[in-house]
Short mmCIF file of C-alpha atoms in Angstrom, two decimals:
data_model
loop_
_atom_site.label_atom_id
_atom_site.label_comp_id
_atom_site.label_asym_id
_atom_site.label_seq_id
_atom_site.Cartn_x
_atom_site.Cartn_y
_atom_site.Cartn_z
CA UNK A 1003 55.70 10.05 -19.48
CA UNK A 1004 58.59 9.84 -20.65
CA UNK A 1005 61.12 13.11 -20.68
CA UNK A 1006 62.99 12.50 -23.43
CA UNK A 1007 62.28 9.73 -26.54
CA UNK A 1008 63.79 6.07 -24.44
CA UNK A 1009 64.89 5.35 -28.73
CA UNK A 1010 66.38 9.16 -29.58
CA UNK A 1011 70.19 9.26 -30.10
CA UNK A 1012 71.79 12.78 -28.37
CA UNK A 1013 74.83 12.32 -30.22
CA UNK A 1014 76.70 15.18 -28.43
CA UNK A 1015 75.39 14.15 -25.52
CA UNK A 1016 77.34 10.57 -24.96
CA UNK A 1017 78.49 8.76 -21.55
CA UNK A 1018 76.73 12.26 -19.80
CA UNK A 1019 76.66 11.39 -15.89
CA UNK A 1020 73.39 12.49 -14.89
CA UNK A 1021 73.22 16.12 -14.95
CA UNK A 1022 69.52 18.52 -15.21
CA UNK A 1023 68.80 17.59 -18.81
CA UNK A 1024 69.25 14.02 -18.12
CA UNK A 1025 68.63 13.28 -14.20
CA UNK A 1026 70.08 9.87 -14.49
CA UNK A 1027 72.74 9.88 -17.37
CA UNK A 1028 72.65 8.82 -20.92
CA UNK A 1029 74.30 5.66 -22.05
CA UNK A 1030 77.26 4.70 -24.37
CA UNK A 1031 74.22 6.08 -28.06
CA UNK A 1032 73.78 8.97 -26.60
CA UNK A 1033 70.37 7.74 -24.82
CA UNK A 1034 68.59 9.32 -21.89
CA UNK A 1035 68.85 6.26 -18.79
CA UNK A 1036 66.35 7.89 -17.10
CA UNK A 1037 63.81 7.58 -19.98
CA UNK A 1038 65.05 4.15 -20.52
CA UNK A 1039 64.34 2.71 -17.12
CA UNK A 1040 60.82 3.81 -17.32
CA UNK A 1041 59.64 2.10 -20.58
CA UNK A 1042 62.24 -0.90 -19.29
CA UNK A 1043 59.98 -0.98 -15.83
CA UNK A 1044 57.36 -0.87 -17.51
CA UNK A 1045 58.16 -3.67 -19.94
CA UNK A 1046 59.68 -5.63 -16.83
CA UNK A 1047 56.31 -5.48 -14.67
CA UNK A 1048 54.33 -6.45 -17.81
CA UNK A 1049 56.18 -9.29 -17.90
CA UNK A 1050 55.99 -10.20 -14.56
CA UNK A 1051 52.43 -9.89 -13.75
CA UNK A 1052 51.59 -11.79 -16.81
CA UNK A 1053 54.03 -14.65 -16.57
CA UNK A 1054 52.55 -14.66 -12.11
CA UNK A 1055 49.37 -13.76 -13.92
CA UNK A 1056 48.75 -17.31 -16.28
CA UNK A 1057 51.29 -19.22 -13.59
CA UNK A 1058 48.63 -18.16 -10.76
CA UNK A 1059 45.78 -19.50 -12.87
CA UNK A 1060 47.30 -23.08 -14.22
CA UNK A 1061 49.60 -23.83 -10.87
CA UNK A 1062 45.96 -23.04 -8.62
CA UNK A 1063 44.07 -25.44 -11.22
CA UNK A 1064 45.78 -27.96 -10.92
CA UNK A 1065 47.23 -27.85 -7.36
CA UNK A 1066 43.19 -27.58 -6.85
CA UNK A 1067 42.62 -30.81 -9.57
CA UNK A 1068 45.00 -32.75 -7.79
CA UNK A 1069 43.82 -32.31 -4.30
CA UNK A 1070 40.46 -33.03 -5.32
CA UNK A 1071 40.77 -35.61 -7.38
CA UNK A 1072 43.37 -37.59 -5.67
CA UNK A 1073 44.88 -40.89 -6.37
CA UNK A 1074 46.16 -41.55 -9.97
CA UNK A 1075 45.44 -37.55 -11.26
CA UNK A 1076 47.31 -36.21 -8.21
CA UNK A 1077 49.70 -38.38 -9.02
CA UNK A 1078 50.40 -37.77 -12.50
CA UNK A 1079 49.91 -34.24 -11.80
CA UNK A 1080 52.21 -33.85 -9.55
CA UNK A 1081 55.12 -36.09 -11.16
CA UNK A 1082 54.78 -33.71 -14.17
CA UNK A 1083 55.72 -30.41 -11.31
CA UNK A 1084 57.94 -32.35 -9.30
CA UNK A 1085 59.97 -33.02 -13.28
CA UNK A 1086 59.43 -28.80 -13.57
CA UNK A 1087 60.36 -27.82 -9.89
CA UNK A 1088 63.57 -29.65 -10.29
CA UNK A 1089 65.16 -28.10 -13.47
CA UNK A 1090 66.32 -24.78 -12.02
CA UNK A 1091 64.21 -21.70 -12.74
CA UNK A 1092 66.66 -20.12 -15.08
CA UNK A 1093 68.41 -22.87 -16.68
CA UNK A 1094 64.35 -24.61 -17.53
CA UNK A 1095 63.19 -20.70 -18.86
CA UNK A 1096 66.45 -20.98 -20.91
CA UNK A 1097 65.40 -24.11 -22.83
CA UNK A 1098 62.15 -23.51 -22.90
CA UNK A 1099 63.56 -19.78 -25.12
CA UNK A 1100 65.82 -22.03 -26.18
CA UNK A 1101 63.56 -24.07 -28.62
CA UNK A 1102 60.62 -21.02 -29.29
CA UNK A 1103 63.22 -18.38 -29.44
CA UNK A 1104 63.94 -15.25 -27.82
CA UNK A 1105 60.43 -12.40 -27.01
CA UNK A 1106 58.75 -10.68 -24.97
CA UNK A 1107 55.54 -13.60 -25.22
CA UNK A 1108 58.57 -15.78 -25.20
CA UNK A 1109 59.31 -14.58 -21.46
CA UNK A 1110 55.85 -14.69 -20.43
CA UNK A 1111 55.49 -18.61 -21.17
CA UNK A 1112 58.55 -19.89 -20.28
CA UNK A 1113 58.66 -17.83 -16.73
CA UNK A 1114 54.85 -18.99 -16.32
CA UNK A 1115 56.48 -22.52 -17.14
CA UNK A 1116 58.88 -22.25 -14.47
CA UNK A 1117 56.70 -20.78 -12.07
CA UNK A 1118 53.40 -22.90 -12.24
CA UNK A 1119 54.91 -26.13 -10.09
CA UNK A 1120 55.22 -23.86 -7.16
CA UNK A 1121 51.30 -22.59 -6.82
CA UNK A 1122 50.00 -26.13 -7.44
CA UNK A 1123 51.98 -27.52 -4.50
CA UNK A 1124 51.28 -23.47 -2.55
CA UNK A 1125 47.59 -24.72 -3.28
CA UNK A 1126 47.53 -28.51 -3.34
CA UNK A 1127 48.99 -28.95 0.36
CA UNK A 1128 46.23 -26.88 2.11
CA UNK A 1129 43.34 -27.46 -0.29
CA UNK A 1130 44.40 -31.61 0.97
CA UNK A 1131 43.04 -30.41 4.45
CA UNK A 1132 40.29 -28.24 3.35
CA UNK A 1133 39.04 -31.19 1.51
CA UNK A 1134 38.83 -33.43 4.55
CA UNK A 1135 37.17 -30.16 6.76
CA UNK A 1136 33.71 -30.34 8.25
CA UNK A 1137 32.17 -27.76 5.51
CA UNK A 1138 32.90 -29.48 3.38
CA UNK A 1139 30.78 -32.21 4.40
CA UNK A 1140 28.61 -29.71 5.20
CA UNK A 1141 28.41 -27.72 2.86
CA UNK A 1142 27.25 -31.87 0.52
CA UNK A 1143 24.86 -32.25 2.61
CA UNK A 1144 22.91 -29.15 0.76
CA UNK A 1145 23.42 -30.55 -2.05
CA UNK A 1146 26.15 -28.17 -3.14
CA UNK A 1147 27.68 -29.15 -6.56
CA UNK A 1148 31.93 -30.35 -6.71
CA UNK A 1149 32.47 -26.97 -8.58
CA UNK A 1150 30.91 -25.09 -6.15
CA UNK A 1151 32.02 -26.43 -3.65
CA UNK A 1152 35.59 -26.31 -4.86
CA UNK A 1153 34.91 -22.32 -5.82
CA UNK A 1154 33.00 -20.94 -3.08
CA UNK A 1155 35.30 -22.87 -0.06
CA UNK A 1156 37.65 -24.86 -1.11
CA UNK A 1157 38.93 -21.50 -3.65
CA UNK A 1158 37.44 -18.83 -1.13
CA UNK A 1159 39.83 -20.02 2.22
CA UNK A 1160 42.99 -20.38 -0.45
CA UNK A 1161 43.25 -16.87 -1.06
CA UNK A 1162 45.91 -15.46 1.79
CA UNK A 1163 48.26 -18.18 0.95
CA UNK A 1164 48.22 -17.06 -2.56
CA UNK A 1165 48.03 -13.53 -2.58
CA UNK A 1166 51.36 -13.61 0.07
CA UNK A 1167 52.55 -16.04 -2.61
CA UNK A 1168 51.81 -14.49 -6.15
CA UNK A 1169 53.68 -11.63 -4.57
CA UNK A 1170 56.66 -13.65 -3.66
CA UNK A 1171 56.50 -14.75 -7.05
CA UNK A 1172 56.41 -11.39 -8.46
CA UNK A 1173 60.06 -11.08 -7.41
CA UNK A 1174 61.28 -13.40 -8.00
CA UNK A 1175 59.78 -12.59 -11.72
CA UNK A 1176 61.35 -9.91 -12.08
CA UNK A 1177 64.63 -10.98 -11.10
CA UNK A 1178 64.05 -13.81 -13.51
CA UNK A 1179 63.16 -11.63 -16.22
CA UNK A 1180 66.68 -9.48 -15.91
CA UNK A 1181 68.14 -12.20 -15.96
CA UNK A 1182 66.84 -13.66 -19.10
CA UNK A 1183 67.57 -9.64 -21.06
CA UNK A 1184 70.73 -9.44 -19.11
CA UNK A 1185 71.53 -12.95 -21.18
CA UNK A 1186 69.78 -11.91 -25.05
CA UNK A 1187 67.37 -14.00 -24.90
CA UNK A 1188 64.24 -11.62 -22.64
CA UNK A 1189 63.27 -8.85 -23.92
CA UNK A 1190 65.07 -7.81 -27.53
CA UNK A 1191 66.92 -4.45 -28.32
CA UNK A 1192 66.17 -1.42 -29.29
CA UNK A 1193 63.17 -2.20 -26.42
CA UNK A 1194 64.58 -1.39 -22.91
CA UNK A 1195 64.89 -3.70 -20.05
CA UNK A 1196 66.06 -3.92 -16.50
CA UNK A 1197 68.06 -6.92 -17.60
CA UNK A 1198 68.60 -5.22 -21.23
CA UNK A 1199 70.27 -2.11 -19.75
CA UNK A 1200 72.92 -3.80 -17.00
CA UNK A 1201 73.89 -5.75 -19.89
CA UNK A 1202 74.73 -3.59 -22.40
CA UNK A 1203 76.65 -1.23 -19.14
CA UNK A 1204 78.94 -3.89 -18.44
CA UNK A 1205 81.49 -2.84 -19.93
CA UNK A 1206 81.35 0.88 -18.67
CA UNK A 1207 81.15 0.22 -15.72
CA UNK A 1208 84.61 2.25 -14.52
CA UNK A 1209 83.83 4.98 -17.21
CA UNK A 1210 79.60 5.30 -16.68
CA UNK A 1211 79.15 3.42 -12.98
CA UNK A 1212 74.78 5.62 -13.72
CA UNK A 1213 74.47 3.01 -16.30
CA UNK A 1214 74.38 0.35 -13.92
CA UNK A 1215 73.45 1.55 -10.74
CA UNK A 1216 70.18 2.78 -11.20
CA UNK A 1217 68.65 -0.41 -12.68
CA UNK A 1218 69.61 -2.48 -10.66
CA UNK A 1219 68.89 -0.50 -7.74
CA UNK A 1220 65.01 -0.47 -9.40
CA UNK A 1221 65.78 -4.26 -9.44
CA UNK A 1222 66.46 -4.51 -6.38
CA UNK A 1223 63.91 -2.00 -4.44
CA UNK A 1224 61.80 -3.24 -7.13
CA UNK A 1225 62.20 -6.95 -5.20
CA UNK A 1226 62.92 -5.35 -1.65
CA UNK A 1227 59.07 -3.71 -2.59
CA UNK A 1228 57.72 -7.10 -3.13
CA UNK A 1229 58.76 -9.46 -0.40
CA UNK A 1230 57.61 -6.15 2.08
CA UNK A 1231 54.20 -6.14 0.33
CA UNK A 1232 54.15 -10.20 0.31
CA UNK A 1233 55.08 -9.96 4.59
CA UNK A 1234 51.90 -7.17 5.02
CA UNK A 1235 49.39 -9.36 2.73
CA UNK A 1236 50.55 -12.55 5.58
CA UNK A 1237 49.88 -10.44 8.00
CA UNK A 1238 46.60 -8.53 7.36
CA UNK A 1239 45.39 -12.11 5.73
CA UNK A 1240 45.92 -14.37 8.17
CA UNK A 1241 43.32 -15.24 10.91
CA UNK A 1242 45.64 -15.89 13.50
CA UNK A 1243 46.66 -12.52 13.57
CA UNK A 1244 43.71 -10.63 13.47
CA UNK A 1245 42.67 -12.71 16.17
CA UNK A 1246 45.25 -12.13 18.09
CA UNK A 1247 45.27 -8.80 17.42
CA UNK A 1248 41.36 -9.06 18.56
CA UNK B 599 2.42 -42.68 11.58
CA UNK B 600 4.85 -42.85 8.50
CA UNK B 601 7.96 -44.54 7.82
CA UNK B 602 10.08 -42.42 7.49
CA UNK B 603 13.71 -44.30 7.78
CA UNK B 604 13.76 -47.70 7.68
CA UNK B 605 17.88 -49.34 8.08
CA UNK B 606 18.09 -53.53 7.53
CA UNK B 607 20.99 -55.96 7.81
CA UNK B 608 23.43 -52.29 6.68
CA UNK B 609 27.03 -53.42 6.61
CA UNK B 610 29.95 -50.14 5.46
CA UNK B 611 33.13 -50.88 4.42
CA UNK B 612 36.39 -49.18 3.48
CA UNK B 613 39.53 -49.37 1.29
CA UNK B 614 40.32 -51.32 -1.74
CA UNK B 615 38.67 -54.54 -0.30
CA UNK B 616 35.48 -53.18 1.73
CA UNK B 617 34.07 -56.38 2.08
CA UNK B 618 36.70 -57.24 3.87
CA UNK B 619 37.29 -54.29 5.88
CA UNK B 620 33.22 -53.90 7.66
CA UNK B 621 32.67 -51.07 9.90
CA UNK B 622 29.16 -51.63 9.95
CA UNK B 623 28.26 -55.05 10.55
CA UNK B 624 24.45 -55.90 10.17
CA UNK B 625 22.98 -52.39 11.58
CA UNK B 626 19.31 -52.30 11.75
CA UNK B 627 16.73 -49.50 12.77
CA UNK B 628 13.11 -47.73 11.78
CA UNK B 629 12.01 -44.12 12.01
CA UNK B 630 8.97 -43.02 12.41
CA UNK B 631 8.29 -38.63 11.36
CA UNK B 632 8.78 -37.62 14.70
CA UNK B 633 10.50 -39.30 16.42
CA UNK B 634 13.97 -39.47 17.96
CA UNK B 635 16.09 -42.20 17.88
CA UNK B 636 19.23 -42.55 19.54
CA UNK B 637 22.25 -44.48 18.53
CA UNK B 638 24.71 -45.43 21.01
CA UNK B 639 27.78 -47.16 21.29
CA UNK B 640 31.88 -47.17 23.09
CA UNK B 641 34.01 -44.74 20.38
CA UNK B 642 34.93 -47.25 17.06
CA UNK B 643 31.94 -48.92 16.93
CA UNK B 644 30.86 -47.00 14.05
CA UNK B 645 27.81 -44.38 14.53
CA UNK B 646 28.99 -41.95 12.59
CA UNK B 647 29.69 -43.80 9.58
CA UNK B 648 25.75 -45.46 9.84
CA UNK B 649 24.87 -41.58 9.98
CA UNK B 650 27.16 -41.07 6.86
CA UNK B 651 25.83 -43.70 4.86
CA UNK B 652 21.94 -42.90 5.24
CA UNK B 653 22.35 -39.95 2.65
CA UNK B 654 25.64 -41.44 1.65
CA UNK B 655 28.10 -38.62 2.93
CA UNK B 656 30.53 -42.56 4.37
CA UNK B 657 30.85 -42.64 -0.02
CA UNK B 658 33.55 -38.99 0.51
CA UNK B 659 35.11 -40.50 3.00
CA UNK B 660 36.34 -43.79 1.30
CA UNK B 661 33.17 -45.68 2.56
CA UNK B 662 30.83 -48.34 0.83
CA UNK B 663 27.45 -49.47 0.84
CA UNK B 664 28.36 -53.32 0.93
CA UNK B 665 25.43 -54.92 2.25
CA UNK B 666 21.70 -54.73 3.21
CA UNK B 667 19.43 -51.48 2.69
CA UNK B 668 18.27 -47.87 3.33
CA UNK B 669 14.71 -47.15 2.36
CA UNK B 670 14.02 -43.22 3.04
CA UNK B 671 10.44 -41.58 2.36
CA UNK B 672 10.72 -38.35 0.61
CA UNK B 673 9.01 -35.45 1.33
CA UNK B 674 6.98 -36.72 -2.11
CA UNK B 675 6.11 -39.84 -0.97
CA UNK B 676 8.52 -42.00 -3.27
CA UNK B 677 10.44 -44.57 -1.45
CA UNK B 678 14.54 -44.43 -2.32
CA UNK B 679 16.69 -47.07 -1.97
CA UNK B 680 19.90 -45.29 -0.78
CA UNK B 681 22.20 -47.58 -1.19
CA UNK B 682 22.18 -48.37 -5.18
CA UNK B 683 20.79 -44.23 -5.76
CA UNK B 684 23.24 -41.76 -8.49
CA UNK B 685 24.72 -38.81 -7.28
CA UNK B 686 22.52 -36.43 -8.94
CA UNK B 687 19.87 -38.01 -7.41
CA UNK B 688 21.72 -38.53 -3.54
CA UNK B 689 22.11 -34.62 -3.50
CA UNK B 690 19.25 -33.70 -3.87
CA UNK B 691 18.39 -35.38 -1.24
CA UNK B 692 20.81 -34.16 0.83
CA UNK B 693 19.19 -30.60 0.06
CA UNK B 694 15.69 -31.11 0.75
CA UNK B 695 15.11 -34.46 2.61
CA UNK B 696 17.93 -34.89 5.54
CA UNK B 697 19.25 -32.79 7.46
CA UNK B 698 22.97 -33.12 9.86
CA UNK B 699 24.56 -31.58 12.50
CA UNK B 700 27.70 -33.20 12.96
CA UNK B 701 30.71 -33.01 15.81
CA UNK B 702 32.77 -29.92 15.78
CA UNK B 703 30.72 -26.93 15.19
CA UNK B 704 33.85 -25.22 14.54
CA UNK B 705 35.29 -26.81 11.39
CA UNK B 706 31.49 -27.09 10.25
CA UNK B 707 31.53 -23.66 9.71
CA UNK B 708 33.87 -21.83 7.01
CA UNK B 709 35.81 -19.37 8.81
CA UNK B 710 35.74 -17.06 5.22
CA UNK B 711 32.46 -16.22 4.93
CA UNK B 712 29.90 -14.62 7.82
CA UNK B 713 27.85 -16.53 9.56
CA UNK B 714 24.55 -15.19 8.10
CA UNK B 715 26.38 -15.48 4.24
CA UNK B 716 26.22 -19.23 5.38
CA UNK B 717 22.75 -19.71 6.41
CA UNK B 718 21.33 -18.17 3.15
CA UNK B 719 23.68 -19.95 0.68
CA UNK B 720 21.98 -23.08 2.85
CA UNK B 721 19.00 -21.51 1.58
CA UNK B 722 19.85 -20.65 -1.92
CA UNK B 723 20.68 -24.39 -3.00
CA UNK B 724 17.29 -26.52 -0.99
CA UNK B 725 14.76 -23.66 -1.44
CA UNK B 726 16.03 -21.57 -5.01
CA UNK B 727 15.91 -17.31 -2.41
CA UNK B 728 17.68 -15.95 -3.28
CA UNK B 729 18.66 -12.07 -2.16
CA UNK B 730 15.95 -9.98 0.27
CA UNK B 731 13.73 -13.61 0.58
CA UNK B 732 17.29 -15.31 1.98
CA UNK B 733 18.06 -12.45 4.05
CA UNK B 734 14.64 -12.81 5.82
CA UNK B 735 14.02 -16.67 5.58
CA UNK B 736 17.90 -16.84 7.28
CA UNK B 737 16.72 -13.86 10.12
CA UNK B 738 13.58 -15.99 10.55
CA UNK B 739 15.68 -18.91 10.62
CA UNK B 740 18.01 -17.91 13.38
CA UNK B 741 15.41 -16.24 15.71
CA UNK B 742 13.76 -20.19 15.29
CA UNK B 743 17.17 -21.94 16.96
CA UNK B 744 17.23 -19.10 19.97
CA UNK B 745 20.48 -16.08 18.57
CA UNK B 746 19.73 -13.50 20.86
CA UNK B 747 19.90 -10.49 18.81
CA UNK B 748 20.16 -11.92 15.81
CA UNK B 749 19.94 -9.72 13.60
CA UNK B 750 23.62 -8.64 14.18
CA UNK B 751 25.15 -11.65 13.78
CA UNK B 752 24.45 -11.87 10.57
CA UNK B 753 27.28 -10.13 9.83
CA UNK B 754 30.20 -12.25 12.38
CA UNK B 755 32.25 -14.36 11.57
CA UNK B 756 32.50 -18.40 12.96
CA UNK B 757 35.29 -17.38 15.60
CA UNK B 758 33.74 -14.27 16.87
CA UNK B 759 31.54 -16.51 17.47
CA UNK B 760 31.45 -19.38 21.36
CA UNK B 761 30.96 -22.85 20.30
CA UNK B 762 27.02 -23.36 21.53
CA UNK B 763 26.44 -20.16 19.05
CA UNK B 764 28.21 -21.61 16.33
CA UNK B 765 26.36 -25.32 16.92
CA UNK B 766 22.98 -23.62 16.83
CA UNK B 767 23.99 -21.61 13.20
CA UNK B 768 24.92 -25.33 11.80
CA UNK B 769 21.47 -26.58 12.75
CA UNK B 770 20.09 -23.22 12.17
CA UNK B 771 21.39 -24.65 8.56
CA UNK B 772 20.09 -27.53 8.97
CA UNK B 773 16.42 -26.76 9.42
CA UNK B 774 16.97 -23.74 5.68
CA UNK B 775 16.27 -27.02 3.89
CA UNK B 776 13.15 -28.28 5.89
CA UNK B 777 14.91 -31.61 6.01
CA UNK B 778 12.00 -34.02 6.94
CA UNK B 779 15.17 -36.12 8.77
CA UNK B 780 17.77 -34.88 10.93
CA UNK B 781 20.60 -36.96 11.34
CA UNK B 782 22.82 -35.22 14.26
CA UNK B 783 26.21 -36.66 15.05
CA UNK B 784 27.23 -36.52 18.50
CA UNK B 785 26.83 -31.88 17.91
CA UNK B 786 27.46 -31.64 21.39
CA UNK B 787 30.37 -33.46 22.18
CA UNK B 788 32.83 -30.69 21.71
CA UNK B 789 30.36 -28.18 23.92
CA UNK B 790 30.45 -27.78 27.82
CA UNK B 791 27.97 -29.25 30.05
CA UNK B 792 25.15 -26.37 30.63
CA UNK B 793 25.43 -25.68 26.81
CA UNK B 794 24.93 -29.40 25.65
CA UNK B 795 21.66 -29.73 27.71
CA UNK B 796 20.74 -26.12 25.79
CA UNK B 797 21.08 -27.64 22.39
CA UNK B 798 19.07 -30.82 23.30
CA UNK B 799 16.44 -29.41 24.55
CA UNK B 800 16.37 -26.77 21.85
CA UNK B 801 16.50 -29.60 19.35
CA UNK B 802 13.29 -31.41 21.00
CA UNK B 803 11.74 -28.19 21.18
CA UNK B 804 12.19 -27.68 16.97
CA UNK B 805 11.23 -31.38 17.14
CA UNK B 806 8.18 -30.75 18.18
CA UNK B 807 7.79 -27.05 16.63
CA UNK B 808 7.75 -29.10 13.20
CA UNK B 809 7.41 -32.63 14.35
CA UNK B 810 10.92 -32.52 11.04
CA UNK B 811 6.51 -33.23 8.74
#
């Protein structure tokens, strides 16, 4: 996948600017920045997708059951979510990593915990209104079980808001992962990651600006891409916009 | 004629103290097979709550039967007292013995499934039909509720159909279980006058055809 080994040191080619051999230049230790960027994107994406996947699953289950059961369970679940939401995302992630120790799996878990409450809220609101709709009563008149109504009638109606939320959360997760790695608490060296590359380039900003520009641009494009996907998905999945066109 | 349903002195309340907040206070009526009973009253008088109590759907809206009895004759001939029945038994009652049509056909169909899929689902839940059997039964029931060009309508979503069509789909779904009793909770309120007449005529025809056995 990569033109050079991202961990290999080319000692005579240290701090070379972008050229034909090293497309995005080399860093202080003479490692190819382009190869490191590719592996860094993979690392950041794996963490972002895994964390958002777990957060989506956990948040959807919590939100759905809160809305469905109501009463005291709704109170307990949502107050826990409120406590988690009260902390700034990066601070809560830092707290979790400070307790468990840095690493890829910890980053995934920390980011997943940080974004679970957002999914729980996104699901609970519409689920509360959907559960009052006549088609849920209609499903009951055919003898549908609770699990069937939850999965087929409620969950499928939540796909549109969830899909949009997933793309937005991927953008935040990418940024949070970069932030954690920048602070030295996410991906550990020598494995490259976008945040880590930014941190390493910080002191060389004036001598080798390419080391900072390319990872920063990649993060920006990644977030922009996820956001644009979210916007497009919302337009496609919202039946109201479809009906206007029809 | 067989007695299908016998409601005696039915009382239904809501809230933490249902006895203090009774909405239905002592309603009694009987219904024989093949018969139609219309419950008439001003809004808020408890018509819908009475109807929802017969298959205990009122439970899900926070209501409780506080007194009286609802004796329902099931398809196997046994008589069930609906008031104290367990949820498991009630699910089977709802699936097989009592069908229901709601006021607002737009909200009683799930917007994310095609009408064909929703009717097939009703057949699967009530009669265990799957695949081509369910599709054939769906097509048949759509023709019974006089939906023109039934085959192509199977792939339509609820928002692509008119109010009258949607209500016919609801009736088709209720018919899927071949219920002995069909509760229609103001089935024509949301429709315009000519369509109201069509739906009422359709229900009368279907009653004559099936006698709702």
